[in-house]
PDB file of C-alpha atoms in Angstrom:
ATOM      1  CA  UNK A 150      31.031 -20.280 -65.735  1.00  0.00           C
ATOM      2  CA  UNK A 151      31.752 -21.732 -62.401  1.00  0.00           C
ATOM      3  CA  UNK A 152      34.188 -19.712 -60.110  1.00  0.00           C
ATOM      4  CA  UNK A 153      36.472 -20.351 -57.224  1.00  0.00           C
ATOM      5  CA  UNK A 154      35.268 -17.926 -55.687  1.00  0.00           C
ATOM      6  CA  UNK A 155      33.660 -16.360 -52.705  1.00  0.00           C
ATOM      7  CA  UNK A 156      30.500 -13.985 -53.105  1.00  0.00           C
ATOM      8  CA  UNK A 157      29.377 -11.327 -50.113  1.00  0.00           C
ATOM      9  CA  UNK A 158      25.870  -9.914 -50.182  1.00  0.00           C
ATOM     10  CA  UNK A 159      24.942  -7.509 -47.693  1.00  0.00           C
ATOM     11  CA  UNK A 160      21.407  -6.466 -46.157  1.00  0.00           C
ATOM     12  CA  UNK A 161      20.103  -3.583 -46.128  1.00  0.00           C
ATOM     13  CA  UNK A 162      15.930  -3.848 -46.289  1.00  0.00           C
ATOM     14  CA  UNK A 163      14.824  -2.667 -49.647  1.00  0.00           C
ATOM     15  CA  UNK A 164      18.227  -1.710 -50.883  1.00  0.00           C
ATOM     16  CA  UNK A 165      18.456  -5.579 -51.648  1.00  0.00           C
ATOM     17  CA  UNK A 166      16.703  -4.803 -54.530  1.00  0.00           C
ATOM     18  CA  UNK A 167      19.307  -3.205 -55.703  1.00  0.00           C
ATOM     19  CA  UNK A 168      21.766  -6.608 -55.306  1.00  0.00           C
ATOM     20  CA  UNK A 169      18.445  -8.248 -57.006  1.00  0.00           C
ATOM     21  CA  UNK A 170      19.714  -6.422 -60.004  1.00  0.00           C
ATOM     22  CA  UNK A 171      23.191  -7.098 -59.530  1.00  0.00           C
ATOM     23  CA  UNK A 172      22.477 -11.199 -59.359  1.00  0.00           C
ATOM     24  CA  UNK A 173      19.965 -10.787 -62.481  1.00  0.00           C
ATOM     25  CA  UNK A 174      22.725 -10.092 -64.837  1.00  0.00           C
ATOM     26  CA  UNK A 175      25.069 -12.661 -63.373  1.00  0.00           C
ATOM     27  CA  UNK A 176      22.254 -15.113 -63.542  1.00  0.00           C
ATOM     28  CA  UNK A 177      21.964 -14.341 -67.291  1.00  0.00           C
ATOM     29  CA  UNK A 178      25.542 -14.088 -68.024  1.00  0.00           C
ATOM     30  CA  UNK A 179      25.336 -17.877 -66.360  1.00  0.00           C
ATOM     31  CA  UNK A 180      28.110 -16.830 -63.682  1.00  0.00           C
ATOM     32  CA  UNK A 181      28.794 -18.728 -60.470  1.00  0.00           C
ATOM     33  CA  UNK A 182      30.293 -19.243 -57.368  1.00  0.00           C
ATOM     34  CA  UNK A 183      31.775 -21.823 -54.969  1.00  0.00           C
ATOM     35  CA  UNK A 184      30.691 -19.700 -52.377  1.00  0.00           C
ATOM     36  CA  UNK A 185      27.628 -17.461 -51.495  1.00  0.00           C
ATOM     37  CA  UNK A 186      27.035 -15.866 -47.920  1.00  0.00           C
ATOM     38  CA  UNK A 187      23.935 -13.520 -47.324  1.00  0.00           C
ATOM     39  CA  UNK A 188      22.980 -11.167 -44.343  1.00  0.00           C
ATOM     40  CA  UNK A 189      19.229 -10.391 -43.762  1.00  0.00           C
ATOM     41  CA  UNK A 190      18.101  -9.187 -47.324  1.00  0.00           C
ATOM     42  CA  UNK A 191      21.605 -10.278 -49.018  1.00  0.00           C
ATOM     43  CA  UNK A 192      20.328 -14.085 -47.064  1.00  0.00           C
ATOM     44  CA  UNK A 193      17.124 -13.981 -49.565  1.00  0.00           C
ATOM     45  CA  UNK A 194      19.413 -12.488 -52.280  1.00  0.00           C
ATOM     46  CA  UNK A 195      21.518 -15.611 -51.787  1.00  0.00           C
ATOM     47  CA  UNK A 196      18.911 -18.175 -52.309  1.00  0.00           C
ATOM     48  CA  UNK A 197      17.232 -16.644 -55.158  1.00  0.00           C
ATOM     49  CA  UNK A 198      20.604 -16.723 -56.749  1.00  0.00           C
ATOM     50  CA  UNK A 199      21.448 -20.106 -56.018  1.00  0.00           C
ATOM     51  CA  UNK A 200      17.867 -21.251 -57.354  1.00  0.00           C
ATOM     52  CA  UNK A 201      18.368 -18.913 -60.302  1.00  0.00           C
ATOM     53  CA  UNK A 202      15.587 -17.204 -60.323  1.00  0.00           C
ATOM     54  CA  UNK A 203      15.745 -14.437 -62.174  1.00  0.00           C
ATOM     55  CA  UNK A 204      13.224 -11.731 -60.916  1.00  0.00           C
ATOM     56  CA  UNK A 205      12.197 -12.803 -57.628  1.00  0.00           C
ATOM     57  CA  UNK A 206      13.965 -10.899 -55.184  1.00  0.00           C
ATOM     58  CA  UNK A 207      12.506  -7.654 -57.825  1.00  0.00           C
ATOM     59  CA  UNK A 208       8.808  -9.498 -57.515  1.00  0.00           C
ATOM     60  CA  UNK A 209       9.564  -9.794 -53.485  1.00  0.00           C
ATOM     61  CA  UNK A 210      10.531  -6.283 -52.427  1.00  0.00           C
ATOM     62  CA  UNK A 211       8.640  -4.512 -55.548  1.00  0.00           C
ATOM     63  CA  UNK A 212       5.510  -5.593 -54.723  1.00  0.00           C
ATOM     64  CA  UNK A 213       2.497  -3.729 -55.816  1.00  0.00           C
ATOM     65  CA  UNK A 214      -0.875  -5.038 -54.522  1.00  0.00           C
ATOM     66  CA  UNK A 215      -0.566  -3.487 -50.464  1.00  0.00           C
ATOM     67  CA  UNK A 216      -2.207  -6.588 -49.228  1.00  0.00           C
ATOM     68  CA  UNK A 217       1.090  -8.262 -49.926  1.00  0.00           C
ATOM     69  CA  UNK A 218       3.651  -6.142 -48.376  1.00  0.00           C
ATOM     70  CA  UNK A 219       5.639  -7.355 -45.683  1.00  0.00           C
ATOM     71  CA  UNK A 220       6.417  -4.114 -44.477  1.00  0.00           C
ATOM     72  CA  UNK A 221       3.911  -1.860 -42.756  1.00  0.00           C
ATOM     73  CA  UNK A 222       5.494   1.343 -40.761  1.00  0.00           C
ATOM     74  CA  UNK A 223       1.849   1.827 -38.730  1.00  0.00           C
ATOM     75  CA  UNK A 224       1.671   2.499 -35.935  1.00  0.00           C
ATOM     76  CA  UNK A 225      -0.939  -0.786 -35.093  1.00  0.00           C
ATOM     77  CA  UNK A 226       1.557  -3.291 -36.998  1.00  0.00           C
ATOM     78  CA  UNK A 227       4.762  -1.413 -35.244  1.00  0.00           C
ATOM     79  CA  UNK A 228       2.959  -1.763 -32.014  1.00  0.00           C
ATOM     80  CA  UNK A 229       2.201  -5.962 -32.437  1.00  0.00           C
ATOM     81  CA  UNK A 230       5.606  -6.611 -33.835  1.00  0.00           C
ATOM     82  CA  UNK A 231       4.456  -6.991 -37.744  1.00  0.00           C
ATOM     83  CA  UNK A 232       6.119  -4.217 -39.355  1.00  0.00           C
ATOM     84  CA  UNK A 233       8.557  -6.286 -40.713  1.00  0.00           C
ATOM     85  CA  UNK A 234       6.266  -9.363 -41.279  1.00  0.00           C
ATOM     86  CA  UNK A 235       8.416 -12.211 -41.111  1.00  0.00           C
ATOM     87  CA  UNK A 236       5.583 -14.889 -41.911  1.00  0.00           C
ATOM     88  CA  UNK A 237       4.725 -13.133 -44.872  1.00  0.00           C
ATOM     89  CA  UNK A 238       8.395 -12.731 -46.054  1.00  0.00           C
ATOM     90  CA  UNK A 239       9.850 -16.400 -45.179  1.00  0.00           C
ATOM     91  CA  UNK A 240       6.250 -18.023 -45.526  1.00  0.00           C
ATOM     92  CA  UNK A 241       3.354 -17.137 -47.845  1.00  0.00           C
ATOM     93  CA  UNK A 242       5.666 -15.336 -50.306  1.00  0.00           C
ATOM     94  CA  UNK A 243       8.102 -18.367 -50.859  1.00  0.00           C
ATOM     95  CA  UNK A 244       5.202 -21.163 -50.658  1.00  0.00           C
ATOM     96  CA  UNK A 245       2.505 -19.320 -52.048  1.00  0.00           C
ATOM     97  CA  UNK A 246       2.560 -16.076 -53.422  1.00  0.00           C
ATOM     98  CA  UNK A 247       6.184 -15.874 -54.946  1.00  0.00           C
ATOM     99  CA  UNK A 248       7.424 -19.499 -54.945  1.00  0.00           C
ATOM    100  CA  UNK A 249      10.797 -20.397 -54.188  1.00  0.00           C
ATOM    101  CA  UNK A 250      12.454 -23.100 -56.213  1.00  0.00           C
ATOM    102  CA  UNK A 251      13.596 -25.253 -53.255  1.00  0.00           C
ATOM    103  CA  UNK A 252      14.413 -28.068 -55.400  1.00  0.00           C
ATOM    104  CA  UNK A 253      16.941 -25.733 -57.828  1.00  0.00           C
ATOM    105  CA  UNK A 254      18.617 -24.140 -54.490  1.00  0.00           C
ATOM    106  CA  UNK A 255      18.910 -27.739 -53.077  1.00  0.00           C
ATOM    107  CA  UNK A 256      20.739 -28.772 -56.946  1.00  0.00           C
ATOM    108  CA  UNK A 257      23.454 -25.981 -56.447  1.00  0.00           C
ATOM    109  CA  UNK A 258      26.671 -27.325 -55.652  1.00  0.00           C
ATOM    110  CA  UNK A 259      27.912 -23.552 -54.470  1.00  0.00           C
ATOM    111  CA  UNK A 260      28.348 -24.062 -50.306  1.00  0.00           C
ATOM    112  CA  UNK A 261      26.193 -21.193 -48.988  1.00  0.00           C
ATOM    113  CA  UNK A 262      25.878 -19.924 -45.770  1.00  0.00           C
ATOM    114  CA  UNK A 263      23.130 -17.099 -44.133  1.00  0.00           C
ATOM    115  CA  UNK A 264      23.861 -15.528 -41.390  1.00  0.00           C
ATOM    116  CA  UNK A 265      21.568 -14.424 -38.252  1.00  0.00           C
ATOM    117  CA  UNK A 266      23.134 -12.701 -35.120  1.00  0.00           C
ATOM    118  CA  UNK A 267      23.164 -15.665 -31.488  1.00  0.00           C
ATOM    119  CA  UNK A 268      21.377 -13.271 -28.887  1.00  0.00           C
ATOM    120  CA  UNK A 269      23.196 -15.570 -25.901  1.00  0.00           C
ATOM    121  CA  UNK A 270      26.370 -14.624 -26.978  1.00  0.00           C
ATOM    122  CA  UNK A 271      26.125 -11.555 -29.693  1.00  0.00           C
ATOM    123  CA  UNK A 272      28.552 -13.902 -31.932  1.00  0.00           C
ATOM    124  CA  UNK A 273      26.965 -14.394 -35.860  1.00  0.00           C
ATOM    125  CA  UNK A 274      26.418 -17.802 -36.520  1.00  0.00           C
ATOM    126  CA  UNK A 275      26.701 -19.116 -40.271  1.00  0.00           C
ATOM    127  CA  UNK A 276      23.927 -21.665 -41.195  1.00  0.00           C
ATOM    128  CA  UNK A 277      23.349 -24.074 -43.852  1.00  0.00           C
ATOM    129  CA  UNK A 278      20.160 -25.914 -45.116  1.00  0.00           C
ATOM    130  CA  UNK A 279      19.703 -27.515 -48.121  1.00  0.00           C
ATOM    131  CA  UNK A 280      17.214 -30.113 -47.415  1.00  0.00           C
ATOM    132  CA  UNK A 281      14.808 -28.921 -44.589  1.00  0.00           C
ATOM    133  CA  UNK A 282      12.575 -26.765 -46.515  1.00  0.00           C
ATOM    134  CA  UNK A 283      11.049 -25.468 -43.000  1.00  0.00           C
ATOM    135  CA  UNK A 284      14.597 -24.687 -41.411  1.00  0.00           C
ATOM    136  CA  UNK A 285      16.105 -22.648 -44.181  1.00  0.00           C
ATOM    137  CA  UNK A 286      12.596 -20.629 -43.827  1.00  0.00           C
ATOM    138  CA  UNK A 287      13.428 -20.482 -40.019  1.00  0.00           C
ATOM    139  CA  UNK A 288      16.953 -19.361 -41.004  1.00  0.00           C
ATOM    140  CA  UNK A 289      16.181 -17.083 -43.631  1.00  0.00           C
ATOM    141  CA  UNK A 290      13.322 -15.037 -40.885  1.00  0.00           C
ATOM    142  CA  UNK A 291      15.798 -14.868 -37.630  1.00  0.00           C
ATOM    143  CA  UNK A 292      18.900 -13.367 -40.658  1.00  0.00           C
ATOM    144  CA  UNK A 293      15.952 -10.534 -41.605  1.00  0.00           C
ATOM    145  CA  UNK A 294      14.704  -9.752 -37.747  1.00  0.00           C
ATOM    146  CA  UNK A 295      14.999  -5.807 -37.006  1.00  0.00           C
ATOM    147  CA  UNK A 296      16.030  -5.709 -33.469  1.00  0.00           C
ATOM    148  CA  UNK A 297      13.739  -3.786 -31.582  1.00  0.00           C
ATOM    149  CA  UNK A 298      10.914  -4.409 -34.190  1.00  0.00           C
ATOM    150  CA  UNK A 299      11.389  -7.888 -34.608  1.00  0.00           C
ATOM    151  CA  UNK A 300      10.745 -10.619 -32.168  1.00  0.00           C
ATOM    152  CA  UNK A 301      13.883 -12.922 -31.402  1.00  0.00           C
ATOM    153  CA  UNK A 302      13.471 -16.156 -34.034  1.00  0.00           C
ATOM    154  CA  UNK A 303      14.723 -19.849 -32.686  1.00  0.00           C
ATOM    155  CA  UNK A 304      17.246 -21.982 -34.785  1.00  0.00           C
ATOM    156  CA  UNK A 305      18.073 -25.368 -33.339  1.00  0.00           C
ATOM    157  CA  UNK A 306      16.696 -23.825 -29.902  1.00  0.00           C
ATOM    158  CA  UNK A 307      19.343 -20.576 -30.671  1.00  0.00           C
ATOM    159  CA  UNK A 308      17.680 -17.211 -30.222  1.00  0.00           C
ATOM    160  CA  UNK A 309      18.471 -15.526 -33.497  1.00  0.00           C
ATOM    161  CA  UNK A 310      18.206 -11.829 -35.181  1.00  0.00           C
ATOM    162  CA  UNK A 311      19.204 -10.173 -37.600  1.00  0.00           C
ATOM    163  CA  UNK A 312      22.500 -10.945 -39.300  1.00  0.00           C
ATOM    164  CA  UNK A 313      23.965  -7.832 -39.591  1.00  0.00           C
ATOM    165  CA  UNK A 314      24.416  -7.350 -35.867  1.00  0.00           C
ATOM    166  CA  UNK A 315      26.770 -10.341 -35.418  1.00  0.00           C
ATOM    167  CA  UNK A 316      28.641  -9.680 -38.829  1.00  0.00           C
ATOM    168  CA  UNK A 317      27.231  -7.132 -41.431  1.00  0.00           C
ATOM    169  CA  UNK A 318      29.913  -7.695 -44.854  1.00  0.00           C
ATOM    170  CA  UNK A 319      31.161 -11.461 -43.613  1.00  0.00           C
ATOM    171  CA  UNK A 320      34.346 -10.733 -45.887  1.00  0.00           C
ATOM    172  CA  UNK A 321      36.462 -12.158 -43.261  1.00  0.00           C
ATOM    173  CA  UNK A 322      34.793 -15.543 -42.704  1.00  0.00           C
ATOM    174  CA  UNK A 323      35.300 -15.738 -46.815  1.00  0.00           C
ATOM    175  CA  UNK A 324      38.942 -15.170 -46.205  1.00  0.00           C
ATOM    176  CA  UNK A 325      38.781 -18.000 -43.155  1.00  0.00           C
ATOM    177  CA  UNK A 326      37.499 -20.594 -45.687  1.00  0.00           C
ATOM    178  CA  UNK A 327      40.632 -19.676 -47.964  1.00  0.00           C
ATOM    179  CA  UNK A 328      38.958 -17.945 -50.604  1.00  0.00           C
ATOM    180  CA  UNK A 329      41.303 -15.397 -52.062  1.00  0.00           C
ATOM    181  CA  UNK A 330      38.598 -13.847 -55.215  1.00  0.00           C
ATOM    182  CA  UNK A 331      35.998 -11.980 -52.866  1.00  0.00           C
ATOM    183  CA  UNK A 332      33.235 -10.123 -54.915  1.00  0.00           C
ATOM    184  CA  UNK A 333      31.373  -8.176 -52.222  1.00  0.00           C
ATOM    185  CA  UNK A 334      27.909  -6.580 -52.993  1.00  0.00           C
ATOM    186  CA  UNK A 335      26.792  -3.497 -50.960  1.00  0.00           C
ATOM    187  CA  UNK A 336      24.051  -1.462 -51.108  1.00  0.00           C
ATOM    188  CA  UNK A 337      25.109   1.861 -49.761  1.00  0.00           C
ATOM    189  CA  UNK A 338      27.373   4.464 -51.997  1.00  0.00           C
ATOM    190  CA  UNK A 339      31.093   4.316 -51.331  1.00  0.00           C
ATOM    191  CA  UNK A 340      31.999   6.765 -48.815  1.00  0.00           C
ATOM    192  CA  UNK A 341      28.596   5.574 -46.508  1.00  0.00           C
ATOM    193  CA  UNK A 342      29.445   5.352 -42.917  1.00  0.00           C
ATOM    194  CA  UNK A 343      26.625   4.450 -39.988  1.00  0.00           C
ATOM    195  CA  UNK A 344      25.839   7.945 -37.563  1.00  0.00           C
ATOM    196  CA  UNK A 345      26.818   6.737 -34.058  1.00  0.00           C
ATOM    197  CA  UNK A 346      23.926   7.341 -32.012  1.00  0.00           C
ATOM    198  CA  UNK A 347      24.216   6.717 -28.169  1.00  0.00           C
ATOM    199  CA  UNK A 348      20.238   7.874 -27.369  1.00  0.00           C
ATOM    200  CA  UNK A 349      19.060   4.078 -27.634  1.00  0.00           C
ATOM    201  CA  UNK A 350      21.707   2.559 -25.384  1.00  0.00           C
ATOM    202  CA  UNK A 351      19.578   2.279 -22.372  1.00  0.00           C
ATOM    203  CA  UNK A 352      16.471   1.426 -24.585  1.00  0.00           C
ATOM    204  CA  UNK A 353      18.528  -1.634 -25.937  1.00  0.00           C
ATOM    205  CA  UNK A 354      19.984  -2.783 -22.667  1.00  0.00           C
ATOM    206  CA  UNK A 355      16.535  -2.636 -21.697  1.00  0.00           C
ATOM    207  CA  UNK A 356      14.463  -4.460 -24.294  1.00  0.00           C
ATOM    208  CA  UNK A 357      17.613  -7.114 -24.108  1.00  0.00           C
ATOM    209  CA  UNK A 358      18.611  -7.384 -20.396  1.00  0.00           C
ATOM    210  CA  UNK A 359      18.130 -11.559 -21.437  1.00  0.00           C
ATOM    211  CA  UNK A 360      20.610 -10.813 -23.859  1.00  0.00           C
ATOM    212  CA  UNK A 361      23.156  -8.696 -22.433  1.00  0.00           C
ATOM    213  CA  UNK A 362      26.224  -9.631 -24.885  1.00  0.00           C
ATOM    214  CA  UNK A 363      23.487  -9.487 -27.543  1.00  0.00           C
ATOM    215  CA  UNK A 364      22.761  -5.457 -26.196  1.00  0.00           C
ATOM    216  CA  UNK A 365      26.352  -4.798 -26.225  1.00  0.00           C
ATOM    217  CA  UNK A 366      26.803  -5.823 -29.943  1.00  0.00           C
ATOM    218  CA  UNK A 367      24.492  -3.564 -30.745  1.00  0.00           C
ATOM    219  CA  UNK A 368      25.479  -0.954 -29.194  1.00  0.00           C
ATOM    220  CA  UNK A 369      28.549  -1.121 -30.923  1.00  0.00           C
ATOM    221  CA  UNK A 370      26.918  -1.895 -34.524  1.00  0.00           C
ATOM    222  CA  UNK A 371      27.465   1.343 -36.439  1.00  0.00           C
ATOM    223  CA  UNK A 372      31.391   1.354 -35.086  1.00  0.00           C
ATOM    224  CA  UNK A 373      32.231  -2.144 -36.318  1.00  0.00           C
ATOM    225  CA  UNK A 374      30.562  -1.433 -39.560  1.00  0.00           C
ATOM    226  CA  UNK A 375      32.137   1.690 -39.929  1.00  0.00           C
ATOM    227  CA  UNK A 376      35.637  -0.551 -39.304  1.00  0.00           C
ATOM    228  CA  UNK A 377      34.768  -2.874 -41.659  1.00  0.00           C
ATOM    229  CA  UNK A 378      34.115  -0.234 -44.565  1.00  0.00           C
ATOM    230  CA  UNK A 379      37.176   1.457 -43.992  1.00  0.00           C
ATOM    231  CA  UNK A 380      39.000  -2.418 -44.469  1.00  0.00           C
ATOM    232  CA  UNK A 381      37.315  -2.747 -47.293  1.00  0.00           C
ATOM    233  CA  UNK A 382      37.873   0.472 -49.117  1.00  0.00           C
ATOM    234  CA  UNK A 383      41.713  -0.384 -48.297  1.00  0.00           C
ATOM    235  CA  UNK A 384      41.556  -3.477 -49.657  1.00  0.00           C
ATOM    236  CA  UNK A 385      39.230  -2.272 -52.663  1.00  0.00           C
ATOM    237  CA  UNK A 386      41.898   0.470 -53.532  1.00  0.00           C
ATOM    238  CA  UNK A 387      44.662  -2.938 -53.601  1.00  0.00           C
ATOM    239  CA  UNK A 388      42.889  -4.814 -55.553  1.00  0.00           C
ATOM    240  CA  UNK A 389      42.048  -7.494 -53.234  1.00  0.00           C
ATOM    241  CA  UNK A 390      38.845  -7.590 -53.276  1.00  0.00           C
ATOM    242  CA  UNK A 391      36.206  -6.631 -55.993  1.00  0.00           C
ATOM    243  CA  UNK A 392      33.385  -4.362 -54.750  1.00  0.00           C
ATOM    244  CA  UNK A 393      30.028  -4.141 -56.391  1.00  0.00           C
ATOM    245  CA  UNK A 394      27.740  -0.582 -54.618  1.00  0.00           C
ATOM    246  CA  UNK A 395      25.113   1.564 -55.932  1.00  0.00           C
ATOM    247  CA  UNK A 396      26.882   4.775 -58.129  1.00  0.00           C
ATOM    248  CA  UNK A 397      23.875   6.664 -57.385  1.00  0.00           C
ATOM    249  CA  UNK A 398      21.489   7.732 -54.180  1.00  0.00           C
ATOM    250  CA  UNK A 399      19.973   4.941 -52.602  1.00  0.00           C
ATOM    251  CA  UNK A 400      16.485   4.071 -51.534  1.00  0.00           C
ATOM    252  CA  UNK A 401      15.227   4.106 -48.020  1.00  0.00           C
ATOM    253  CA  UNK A 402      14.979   0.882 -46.072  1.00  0.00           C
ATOM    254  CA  UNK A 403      11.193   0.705 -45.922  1.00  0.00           C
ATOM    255  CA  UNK A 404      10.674   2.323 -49.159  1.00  0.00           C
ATOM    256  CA  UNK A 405       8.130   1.156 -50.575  1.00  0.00           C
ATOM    257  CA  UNK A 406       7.075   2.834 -54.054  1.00  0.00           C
ATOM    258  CA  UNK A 407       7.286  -0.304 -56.628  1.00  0.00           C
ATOM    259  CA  UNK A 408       8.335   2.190 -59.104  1.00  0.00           C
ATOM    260  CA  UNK A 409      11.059   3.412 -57.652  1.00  0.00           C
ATOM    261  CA  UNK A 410      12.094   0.054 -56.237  1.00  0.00           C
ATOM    262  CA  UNK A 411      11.445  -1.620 -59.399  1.00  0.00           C
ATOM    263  CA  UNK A 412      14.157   1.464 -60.642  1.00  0.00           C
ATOM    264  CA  UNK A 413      16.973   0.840 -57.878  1.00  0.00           C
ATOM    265  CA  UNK A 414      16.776  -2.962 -59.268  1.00  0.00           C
ATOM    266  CA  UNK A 415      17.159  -1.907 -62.971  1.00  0.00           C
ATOM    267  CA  UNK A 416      20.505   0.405 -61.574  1.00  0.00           C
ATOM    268  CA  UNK A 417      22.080  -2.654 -60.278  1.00  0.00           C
ATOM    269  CA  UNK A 418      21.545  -4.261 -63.367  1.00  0.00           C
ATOM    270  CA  UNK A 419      23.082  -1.782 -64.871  1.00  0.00           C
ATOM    271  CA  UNK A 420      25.777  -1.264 -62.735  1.00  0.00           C
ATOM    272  CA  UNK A 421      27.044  -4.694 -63.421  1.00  0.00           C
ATOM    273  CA  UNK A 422      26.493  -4.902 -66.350  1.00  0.00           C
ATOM    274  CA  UNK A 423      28.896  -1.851 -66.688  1.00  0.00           C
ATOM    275  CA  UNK A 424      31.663  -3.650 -64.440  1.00  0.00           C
ATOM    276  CA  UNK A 425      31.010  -7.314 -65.798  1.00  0.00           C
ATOM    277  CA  UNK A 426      34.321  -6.914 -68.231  1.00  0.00           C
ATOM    278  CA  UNK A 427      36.222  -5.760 -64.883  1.00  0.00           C
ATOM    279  CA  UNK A 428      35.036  -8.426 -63.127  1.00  0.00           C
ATOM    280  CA  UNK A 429      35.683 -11.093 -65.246  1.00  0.00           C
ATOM    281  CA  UNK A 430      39.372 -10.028 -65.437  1.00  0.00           C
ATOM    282  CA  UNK A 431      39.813  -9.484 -61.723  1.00  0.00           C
ATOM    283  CA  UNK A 432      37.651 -13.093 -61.065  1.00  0.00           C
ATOM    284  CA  UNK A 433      40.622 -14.647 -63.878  1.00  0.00           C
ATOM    285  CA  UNK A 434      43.709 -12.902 -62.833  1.00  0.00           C
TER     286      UNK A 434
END
């Protein structure tokens, strides 16, 4: 069942296993959107749901041989950049390991857009590949770069990193492209608000003094995405918008037990499988 419709997927590391969950049971219930914007995990959330492959982003985070972890919180990997191994993640998992169905994702007719944060100007930019196999990958690694882990990634010569920075729940640039049915996926519990923590200010300016608007954006990170939850919950409560979040306590951002990963996936299954009926009638109202 195809929808008018626009669907939100936020980041979040590991916590996208949860939306993995979430996107399983819409896969299976065959339900679909015109729409589909992703931010750093919710990017690779997004194109295992438009290639409709059910499992993947479970096989990806959940992964239990060590040798094929993309995270490593080390000291020698956080020291040469690799904690958050982008080569692994957008390269040997999707071509090798855990293969992406690039011909499937290219078949979608839903318009999909990931997001990565423009360190020139601090602004999100919203990218689209369907045919470049290589550039989506290039996309897909600057949306999930940790700043200050992460080295900056180039797109079309544009130093990118991660998505969130620029735009963390890109309700709004649904809204701009006139969608009106906005089913948003988070993966914090309702009530979650970012601690605003001044202590890394100078650090930041520091690391990004290339970057400066870049360093100001985040800076300010925690505030706008407090902002935008507090919208959201308003526009939750009105029935504007149909919002899809963990009911229970979430998993860390580098966690990396497959069990309990492998068990926040089978809560966001259940969660919407719970609120499928509710979602249905808001999608049809």
């Amino acid at each position: 069942m195809k929808n008018k419709a626009a669907l939100i997927l936020e980041g979040g590391g590991m916590r996208g296993i949860f939306t993995g969950g979430v996107l399983d049971y819409l896969m299976e219930k065959g339900l679909s959107f015109s729409y589909v914007v992703g931010v750093s995990a919710g990017a690779c959330n997004a194109m295992d749901f438009l290639s409709g492959q059910i499992g993947r982003t479970r096989d990806c985070i959940a992964v239990d041989d060590r040798r094929l972890r993309y995270i490593h919180m080390d000291p020698i990997h956080i020291l040469k950049g690799t904690a958050f191994d982008m080569d692994m993640l957008c390269r040997q998992y999707p071509f090798h390991y855990f293969p992406f169905d690039f011909d499937s994702y290219a078949a979608s007719d839903a318009e999909c857009e990931l997001v990565a944060t423009n360190c020139l100007t601090g602004e999100a930019e919203y990218f689209q590949e369907k045919k470049d196999k290589d550039r989506l990958m290039t996309i897909c690694s600057a949306s999930c770069s940790i700043p200050l882990i992460n080295k900056e990634i180039f797109v079309d010569g544009i130093p990118c990193l991660d998505g969130g920075v620029g735009d963390s729940v890109p309700l709004l640039r649904a809204m701009k492209k006139g969608y009106r049915k906005n089913v948003i996926v988070l993966t914090q519990q309702k009530g979650y608000r970012k601690r605003v923590n001044s202590r890394l200010n100078a650090l930041i300016r520091l690391k990004y003094r290339k970057y400066p608007a870049f360093a100001e954006k985040l800076i300010q990170r925690s505030r706008m995405y407090n902002a935008q939850m507090e919208q959201i919950d308003a526009w939750e409560k009105q029935g504007r918008i149909f919002v899809i979040r963990p009911q229970q306590p979430v998993v860390g951002r580098t966690e990396q037990d497959p069990e309990v990963l492998r068990s926040f996936c089978r809560h966001g299954y259940t969660v919407m499988q719970e609120r499928y009926a509710a979602l249905c009638d808001y999608l049809e109202s």
